[in-house]
């Protein structure tokens, strides 16, 4: 039974009440759903890329909701209740941070910056402080500290992974969920939809900005990321 349909994924119940099936759709959306397109093959690419990254993170000690990939566009995940907060980590100025603070895109940050956004479509997912997150009862102080630490750990692991395949990890967004025992697990996806990835040599954008900014063919650059990741993570 379908339990949730988002912009890029559908979630179905399985025979096991603790496990959901995620189906990755071919839809691409940007600017809170204002720009939309169907892109053949995108779902399959994101399912493959996310699966590889979650398996790789697991080996680095980062636990997530991911169980296993079961078909070209489907994976099994642990059922969690998603926290209504997006955690963004930035290594280099880009996107909304460049706009908000009037900084030049591409400026490296001395140390990574963590931001929290309130997941609320009606409000356009506003950036929030930790005090706002407490006020909105999104998470406790301890949980927010945990989210920040997890984001930094994921960043270290992913920076290494992407650096080895000739890619700069500019920024990325994480989501987390709570399982029945109350533990917080990394959830959702990690893919070129949710990261900014620039080629180390050429600075070519290998992520969803290609779609957001009409810079070329999205599946070509996602395919390039998958090809490089497969070369690096051939054992999983
Ligand atoms: O747009 P902004 O610069 O805030 O995005 C920061 C990072 O978070 C980018 O890698 C972007 O792809 C990701 N993001 C996302 N989903 C959102 C907002 C941002 O995956 N709703």
mmCIF file of N, CA and C in Angstrom, residues 57 61 69 72 100 104 129 216:
data_model
loop_
_atom_site.group_PDB
_atom_site.id
_atom_site.type_symbol
_atom_site.label_atom_id
_atom_site.label_comp_id
_atom_site.label_asym_id
_atom_site.label_seq_id
_atom_site.Cartn_x
_atom_site.Cartn_y
_atom_site.Cartn_z
ATOM 1 N N UNK A 57 28.743 4.550 3.412
ATOM 2 C CA UNK A 57 28.701 5.224 4.719
ATOM 3 C C UNK A 57 28.568 4.208 5.846
ATOM 4 N N UNK A 61 30.786 3.485 9.408
ATOM 5 C CA UNK A 61 30.184 3.587 10.738
ATOM 6 C C UNK A 61 28.995 4.528 10.839
ATOM 7 N N UNK A 69 19.127 -2.388 -1.970
ATOM 8 C CA UNK A 69 18.494 -2.087 -3.258
ATOM 9 C C UNK A 69 17.860 -3.379 -3.751
ATOM 10 N N UNK A 72 15.877 -1.934 -10.073
ATOM 11 C CA UNK A 72 16.490 -0.746 -10.687
ATOM 12 C C UNK A 72 16.076 0.553 -10.013
ATOM 13 N N UNK A 100 21.834 34.709 -0.049
ATOM 14 C CA UNK A 100 21.408 35.294 1.229
ATOM 15 C C UNK A 100 22.450 36.232 1.815
ATOM 16 N N UNK A 104 30.376 35.335 -2.968
ATOM 17 C CA UNK A 104 30.582 34.809 -4.317
ATOM 18 C C UNK A 104 30.556 33.286 -4.316
ATOM 19 N N UNK A 129 17.142 28.935 13.147
ATOM 20 C CA UNK A 129 18.208 28.764 14.135
ATOM 21 C C UNK A 129 17.843 27.562 15.021
ATOM 22 N N UNK A 216 22.408 21.874 -19.128
ATOM 23 C CA UNK A 216 22.694 20.730 -19.998
ATOM 24 C C UNK A 216 21.841 19.524 -19.641
#
